[in-house]
Short mmCIF file of C-alpha atoms (C1' of nucleotides) in Angstrom, two decimals:
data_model
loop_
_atom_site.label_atom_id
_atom_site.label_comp_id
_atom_site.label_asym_id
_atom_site.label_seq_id
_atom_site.Cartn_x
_atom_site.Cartn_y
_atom_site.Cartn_z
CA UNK L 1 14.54 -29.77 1.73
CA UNK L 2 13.73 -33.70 1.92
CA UNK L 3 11.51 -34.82 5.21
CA UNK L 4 13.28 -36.34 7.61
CA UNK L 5 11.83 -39.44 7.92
CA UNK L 6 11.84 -41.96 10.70
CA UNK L 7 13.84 -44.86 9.32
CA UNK L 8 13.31 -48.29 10.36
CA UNK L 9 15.13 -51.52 10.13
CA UNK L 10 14.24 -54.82 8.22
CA UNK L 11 13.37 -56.63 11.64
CA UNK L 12 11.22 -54.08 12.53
CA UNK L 13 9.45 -54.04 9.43
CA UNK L 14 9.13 -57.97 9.11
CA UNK L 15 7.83 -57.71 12.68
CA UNK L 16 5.16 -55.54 11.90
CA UNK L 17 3.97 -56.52 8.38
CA UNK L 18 4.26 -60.29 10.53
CA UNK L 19 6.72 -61.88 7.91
CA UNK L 20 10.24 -63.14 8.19
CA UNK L 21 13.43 -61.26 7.69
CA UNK L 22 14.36 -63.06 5.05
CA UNK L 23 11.40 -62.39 2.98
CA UNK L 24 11.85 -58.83 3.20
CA UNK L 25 15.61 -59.58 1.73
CA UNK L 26 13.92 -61.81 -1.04
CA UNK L 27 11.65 -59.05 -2.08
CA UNK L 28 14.72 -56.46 -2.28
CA UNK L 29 16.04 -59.08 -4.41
CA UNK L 30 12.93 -59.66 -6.69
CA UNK L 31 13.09 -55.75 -7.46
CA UNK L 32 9.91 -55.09 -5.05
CA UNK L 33 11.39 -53.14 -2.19
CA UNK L 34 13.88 -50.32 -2.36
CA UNK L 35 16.02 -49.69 1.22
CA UNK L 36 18.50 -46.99 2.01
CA UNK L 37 21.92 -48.52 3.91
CA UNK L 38 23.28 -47.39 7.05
CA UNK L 39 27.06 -46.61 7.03
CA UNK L 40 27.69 -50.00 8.27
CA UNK L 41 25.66 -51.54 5.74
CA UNK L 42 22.49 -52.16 7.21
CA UNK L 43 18.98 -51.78 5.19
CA UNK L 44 17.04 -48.77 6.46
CA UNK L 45 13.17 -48.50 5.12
CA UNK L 46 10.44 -45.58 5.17
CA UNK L 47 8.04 -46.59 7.10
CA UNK L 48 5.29 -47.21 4.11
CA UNK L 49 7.59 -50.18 3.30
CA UNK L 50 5.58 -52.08 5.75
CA UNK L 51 2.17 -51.15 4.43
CA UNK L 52 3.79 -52.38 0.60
CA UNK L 53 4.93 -55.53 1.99
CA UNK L 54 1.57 -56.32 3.30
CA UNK L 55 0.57 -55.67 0.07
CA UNK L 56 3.16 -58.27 -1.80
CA UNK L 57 1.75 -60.44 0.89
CA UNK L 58 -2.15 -60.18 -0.63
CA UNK L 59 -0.91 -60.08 -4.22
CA UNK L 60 1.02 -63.05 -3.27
CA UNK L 61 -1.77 -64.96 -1.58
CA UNK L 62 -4.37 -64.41 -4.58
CA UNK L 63 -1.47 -66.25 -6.71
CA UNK L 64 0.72 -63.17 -8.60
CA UNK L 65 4.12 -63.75 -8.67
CA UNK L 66 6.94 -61.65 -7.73
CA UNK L 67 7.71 -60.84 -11.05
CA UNK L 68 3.92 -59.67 -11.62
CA UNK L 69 3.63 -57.57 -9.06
CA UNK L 70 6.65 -55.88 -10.05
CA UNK L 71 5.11 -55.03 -13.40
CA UNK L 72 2.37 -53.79 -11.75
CA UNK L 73 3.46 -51.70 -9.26
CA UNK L 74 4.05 -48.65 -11.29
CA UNK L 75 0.28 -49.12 -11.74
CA UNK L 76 -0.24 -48.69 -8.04
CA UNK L 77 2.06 -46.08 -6.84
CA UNK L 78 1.71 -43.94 -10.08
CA UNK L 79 -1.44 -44.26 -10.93
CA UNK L 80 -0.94 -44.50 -14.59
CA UNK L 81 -0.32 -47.26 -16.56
CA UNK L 82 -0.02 -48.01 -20.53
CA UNK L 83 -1.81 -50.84 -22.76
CA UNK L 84 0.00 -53.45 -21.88
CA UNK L 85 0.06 -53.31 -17.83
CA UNK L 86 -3.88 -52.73 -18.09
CA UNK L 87 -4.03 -55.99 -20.00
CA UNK L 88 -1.91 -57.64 -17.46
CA UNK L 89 -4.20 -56.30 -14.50
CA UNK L 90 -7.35 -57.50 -16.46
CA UNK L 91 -5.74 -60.98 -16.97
CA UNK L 92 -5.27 -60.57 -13.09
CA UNK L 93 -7.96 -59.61 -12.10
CA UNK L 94 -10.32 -62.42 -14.29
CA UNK L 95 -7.74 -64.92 -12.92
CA UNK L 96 -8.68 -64.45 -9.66
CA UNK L 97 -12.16 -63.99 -10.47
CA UNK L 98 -12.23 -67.81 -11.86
CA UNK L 99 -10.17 -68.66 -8.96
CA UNK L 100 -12.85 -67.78 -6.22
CA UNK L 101 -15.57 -69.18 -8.22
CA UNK L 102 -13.62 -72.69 -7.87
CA UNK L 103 -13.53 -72.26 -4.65
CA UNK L 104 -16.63 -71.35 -3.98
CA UNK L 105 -17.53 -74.44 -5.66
CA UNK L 106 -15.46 -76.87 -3.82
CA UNK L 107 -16.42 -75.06 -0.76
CA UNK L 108 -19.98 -75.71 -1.49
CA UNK L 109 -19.28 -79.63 -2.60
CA UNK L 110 -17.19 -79.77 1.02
CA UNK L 111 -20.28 -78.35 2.91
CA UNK L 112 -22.74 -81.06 1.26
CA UNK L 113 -20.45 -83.70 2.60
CA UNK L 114 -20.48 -82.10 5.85
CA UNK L 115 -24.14 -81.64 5.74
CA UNK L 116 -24.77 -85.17 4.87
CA UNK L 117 -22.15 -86.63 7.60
CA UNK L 118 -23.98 -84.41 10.06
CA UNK L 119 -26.78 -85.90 9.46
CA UNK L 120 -25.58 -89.44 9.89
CA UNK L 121 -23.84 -89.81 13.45
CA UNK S 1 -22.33 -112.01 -9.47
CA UNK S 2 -20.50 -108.68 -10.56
CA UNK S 3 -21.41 -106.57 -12.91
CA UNK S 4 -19.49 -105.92 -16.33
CA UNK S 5 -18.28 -102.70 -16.03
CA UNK S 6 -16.87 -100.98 -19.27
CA UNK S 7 -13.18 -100.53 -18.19
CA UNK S 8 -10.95 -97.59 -19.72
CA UNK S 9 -7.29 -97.33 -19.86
CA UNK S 10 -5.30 -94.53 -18.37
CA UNK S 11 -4.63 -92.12 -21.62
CA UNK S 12 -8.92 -91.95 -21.86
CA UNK S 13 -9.18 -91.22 -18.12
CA UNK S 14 -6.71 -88.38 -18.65
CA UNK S 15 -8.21 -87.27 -21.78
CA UNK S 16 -11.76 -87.24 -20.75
CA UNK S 17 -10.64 -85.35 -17.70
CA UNK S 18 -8.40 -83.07 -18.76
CA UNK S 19 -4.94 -83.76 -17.22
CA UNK S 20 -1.92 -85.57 -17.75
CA UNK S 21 -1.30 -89.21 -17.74
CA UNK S 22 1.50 -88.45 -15.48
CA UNK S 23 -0.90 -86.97 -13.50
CA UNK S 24 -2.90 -89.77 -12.85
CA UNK S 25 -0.42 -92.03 -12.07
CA UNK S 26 0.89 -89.59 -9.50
CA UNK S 27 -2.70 -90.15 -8.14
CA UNK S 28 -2.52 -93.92 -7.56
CA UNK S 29 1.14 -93.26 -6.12
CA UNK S 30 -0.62 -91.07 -3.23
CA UNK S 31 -3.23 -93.62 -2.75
CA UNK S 32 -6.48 -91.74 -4.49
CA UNK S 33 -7.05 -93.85 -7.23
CA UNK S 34 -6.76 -97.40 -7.50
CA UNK S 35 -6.92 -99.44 -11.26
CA UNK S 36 -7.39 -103.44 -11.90
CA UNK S 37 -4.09 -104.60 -14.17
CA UNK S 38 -4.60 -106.07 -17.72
CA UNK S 39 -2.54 -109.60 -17.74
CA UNK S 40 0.16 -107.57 -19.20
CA UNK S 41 0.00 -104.95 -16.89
CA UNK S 42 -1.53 -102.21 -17.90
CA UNK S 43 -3.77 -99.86 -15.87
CA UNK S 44 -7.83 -100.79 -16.36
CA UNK S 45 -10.11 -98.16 -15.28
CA UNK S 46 -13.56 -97.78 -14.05
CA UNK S 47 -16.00 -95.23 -15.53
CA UNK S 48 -16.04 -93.56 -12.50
CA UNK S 49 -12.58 -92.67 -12.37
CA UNK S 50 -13.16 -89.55 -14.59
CA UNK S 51 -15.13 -88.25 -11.79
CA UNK S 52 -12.93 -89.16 -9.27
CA UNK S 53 -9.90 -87.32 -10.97
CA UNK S 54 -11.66 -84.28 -11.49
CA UNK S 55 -13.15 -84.22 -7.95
CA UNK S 56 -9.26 -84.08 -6.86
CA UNK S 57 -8.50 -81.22 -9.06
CA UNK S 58 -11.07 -79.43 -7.55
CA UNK S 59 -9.54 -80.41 -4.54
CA UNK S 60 -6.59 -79.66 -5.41
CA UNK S 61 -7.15 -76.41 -6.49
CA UNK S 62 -8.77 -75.42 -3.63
CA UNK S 63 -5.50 -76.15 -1.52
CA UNK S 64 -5.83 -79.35 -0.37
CA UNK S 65 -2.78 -82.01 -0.37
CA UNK S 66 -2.74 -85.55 -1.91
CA UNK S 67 -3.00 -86.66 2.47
CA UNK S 68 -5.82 -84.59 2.88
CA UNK S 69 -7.78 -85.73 0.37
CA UNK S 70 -6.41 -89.33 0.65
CA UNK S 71 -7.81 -89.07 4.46
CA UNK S 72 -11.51 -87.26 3.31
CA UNK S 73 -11.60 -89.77 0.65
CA UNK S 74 -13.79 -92.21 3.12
CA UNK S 75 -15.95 -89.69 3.29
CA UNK S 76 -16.88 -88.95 0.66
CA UNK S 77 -17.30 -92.51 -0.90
CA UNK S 78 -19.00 -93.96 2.33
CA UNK S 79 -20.88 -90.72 3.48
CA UNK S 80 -19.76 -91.89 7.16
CA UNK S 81 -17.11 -90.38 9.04
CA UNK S 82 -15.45 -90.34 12.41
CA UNK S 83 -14.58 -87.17 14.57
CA UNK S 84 -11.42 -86.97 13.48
CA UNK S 85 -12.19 -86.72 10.20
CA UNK S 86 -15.35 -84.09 10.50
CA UNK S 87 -13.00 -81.65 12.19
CA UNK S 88 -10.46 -82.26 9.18
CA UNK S 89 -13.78 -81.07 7.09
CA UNK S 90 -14.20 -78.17 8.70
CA UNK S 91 -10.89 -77.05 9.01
CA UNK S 92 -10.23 -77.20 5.17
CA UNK S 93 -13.86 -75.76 5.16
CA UNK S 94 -12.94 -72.79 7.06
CA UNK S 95 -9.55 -72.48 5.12
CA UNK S 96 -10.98 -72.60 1.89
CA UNK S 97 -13.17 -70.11 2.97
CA UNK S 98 -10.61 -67.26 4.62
CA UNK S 99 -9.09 -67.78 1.34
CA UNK S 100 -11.72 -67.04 -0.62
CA UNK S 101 -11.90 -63.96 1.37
CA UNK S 102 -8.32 -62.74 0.82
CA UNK S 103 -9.09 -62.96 -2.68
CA UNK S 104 -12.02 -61.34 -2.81
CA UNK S 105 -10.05 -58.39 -1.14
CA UNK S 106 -7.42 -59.07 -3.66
CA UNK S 107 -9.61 -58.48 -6.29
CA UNK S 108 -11.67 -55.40 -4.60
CA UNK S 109 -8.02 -53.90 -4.63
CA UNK S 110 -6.74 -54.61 -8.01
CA UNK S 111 -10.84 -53.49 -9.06
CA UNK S 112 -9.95 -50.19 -7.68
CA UNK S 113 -6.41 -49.73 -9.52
CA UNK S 114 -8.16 -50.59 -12.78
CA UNK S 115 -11.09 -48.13 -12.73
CA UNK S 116 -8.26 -45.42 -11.34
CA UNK S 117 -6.06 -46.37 -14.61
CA UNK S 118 -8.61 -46.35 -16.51
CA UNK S 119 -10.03 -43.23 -15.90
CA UNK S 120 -6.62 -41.44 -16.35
CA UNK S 121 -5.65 -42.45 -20.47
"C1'" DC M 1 3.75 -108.32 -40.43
"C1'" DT M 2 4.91 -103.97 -39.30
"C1'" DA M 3 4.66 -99.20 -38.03
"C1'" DG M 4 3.22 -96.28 -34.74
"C1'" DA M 5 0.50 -95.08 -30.84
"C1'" DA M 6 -0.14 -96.14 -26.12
"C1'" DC M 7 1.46 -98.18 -22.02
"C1'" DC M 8 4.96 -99.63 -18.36
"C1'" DT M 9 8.63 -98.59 -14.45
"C1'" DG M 10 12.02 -95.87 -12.49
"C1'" DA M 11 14.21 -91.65 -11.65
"C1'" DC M 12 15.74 -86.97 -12.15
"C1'" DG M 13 14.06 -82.00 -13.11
"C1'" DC M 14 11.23 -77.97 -12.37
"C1'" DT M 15 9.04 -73.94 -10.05
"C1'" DG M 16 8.55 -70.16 -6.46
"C1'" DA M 17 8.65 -68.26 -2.12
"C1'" DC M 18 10.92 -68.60 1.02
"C1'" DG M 19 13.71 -71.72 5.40
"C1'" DT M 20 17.99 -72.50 7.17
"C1'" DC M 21 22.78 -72.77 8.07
"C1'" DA M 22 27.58 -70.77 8.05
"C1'" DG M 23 30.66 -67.32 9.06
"C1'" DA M 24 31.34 -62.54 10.01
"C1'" DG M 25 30.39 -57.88 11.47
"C1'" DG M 26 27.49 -54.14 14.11
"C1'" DC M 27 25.29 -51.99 18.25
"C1'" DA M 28 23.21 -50.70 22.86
"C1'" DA M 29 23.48 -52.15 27.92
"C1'" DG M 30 25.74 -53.29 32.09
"C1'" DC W 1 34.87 -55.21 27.63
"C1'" DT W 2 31.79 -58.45 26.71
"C1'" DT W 3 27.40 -60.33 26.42
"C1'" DG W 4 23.70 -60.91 23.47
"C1'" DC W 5 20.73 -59.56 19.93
"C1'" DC W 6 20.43 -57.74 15.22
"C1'" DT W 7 22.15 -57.56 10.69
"C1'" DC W 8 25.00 -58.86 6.61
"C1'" DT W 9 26.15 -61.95 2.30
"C1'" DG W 10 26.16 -66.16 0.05
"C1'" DA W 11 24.40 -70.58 -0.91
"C1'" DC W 12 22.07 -74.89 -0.40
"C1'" DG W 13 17.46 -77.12 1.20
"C1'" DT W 14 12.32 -77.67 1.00
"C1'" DC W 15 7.80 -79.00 -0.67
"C1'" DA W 16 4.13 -80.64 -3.92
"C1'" DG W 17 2.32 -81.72 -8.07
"C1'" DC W 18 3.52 -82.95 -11.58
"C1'" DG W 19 7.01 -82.69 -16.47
"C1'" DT W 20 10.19 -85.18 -18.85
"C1'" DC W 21 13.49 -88.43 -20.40
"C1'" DA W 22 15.25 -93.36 -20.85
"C1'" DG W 23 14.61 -97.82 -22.18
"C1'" DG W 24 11.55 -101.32 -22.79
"C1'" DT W 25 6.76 -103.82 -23.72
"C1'" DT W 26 2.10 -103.99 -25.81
"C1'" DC W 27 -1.80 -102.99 -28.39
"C1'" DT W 28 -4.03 -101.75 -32.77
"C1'" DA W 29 -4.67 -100.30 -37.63
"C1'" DG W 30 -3.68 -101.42 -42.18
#
DNA sequence: CTAGAACCTGACGCTGACGTCAGAGGCAAG
DNA sequence: CTTGCCTCTGACGTCAGCGTCAGGTTCTAG
């Protein structure tokens, strides 16, 4: 017998994960978020939807795209993966890598500048 | 009297550092990069450009607009700022560094997918 | 002198993750 | 019943840093 799980709507869940309606709808549409409809048509989501679109939101923010992190998430709920995602997580993950260390460096270039205004009033 | 600078034209700019001549234009449209004209017009470069061009990549990558930079720009030439701009510093400071953060998480997750995935062949 | 590379000024195109508007239906409260 | 909020499906708009094409001039090598 399936669980009878406490269903939620996509307000509810944009509310919570603190997006906007209408990027839950776009990640339905990008093939990253499966809901259940109501009679009348309205999406219905477990509640672990709002914990994976917090998720889209990091993947997002360290520069995947939608399209990625669709590849990928077999990887994550799963747990197993075959050549070619693990190549795709590596190129990822060394991606990101290079992307902090640029950071890190303009961060350090801004903090001599403000280091050196500081010092001159 | 002024000094004879050796003056470069736009395609050796881009060349030497490493982006588009588009791209450089695109600079002096947004105000970051100014060029003397050759009597028929055509863009003459100081040395110091090539520096100047890859400081705004760096900039650039590190999420900061054409304004921003075109506003810090002062700064960074004169070494003298006013209030305004010192809280613009730290502000983009304190950006660039949350974001460095969120990737570092980023990467701490997709870190801990890989050595799961790669444990189970 | 001539071919080709490099340069010029517009100006439209692209990308990706949404914002926003229009028009219509659904749902609990008073 | 109706008020008001939530949801639906399209579909066009946005923004920023360029890419790219058109149509023309200019520089340089041979």
């Amino acid at each position: 017998m399936t669980a009878r799980e406490r269903l939620v709507r996509i307000g509810e869940v944009a509310r919570e994960a603190g997006v906007s309606v209408r990027a839950v709808r776009y990640y339905e549409q990008q093939g990253l978020l499966t809901a259940e409809r109501s009679p009348s048509g309205q999406r219905l989501y477990r509640q672990d939807a709002v914990t994976l679109v917090r998720f889209f939101q990091q993947m997002y923010a360290a520069g995947l795209t939608s399209q990625r992190i669709a590849q990928l998430l077999p990887c994550w709920s799963s747990g197993h993966t075959d050549a070619e995602q693990r190549a795709m997580l590596r190129a990822e993950r060394d991606r990101i890598q290079a992307k902090v260390d640029d950071l890190q460096a303009a961060l350090d270039r801004l903090d001599e500048v403000i280091a050196i205004t500081d010092a001159h009033p």
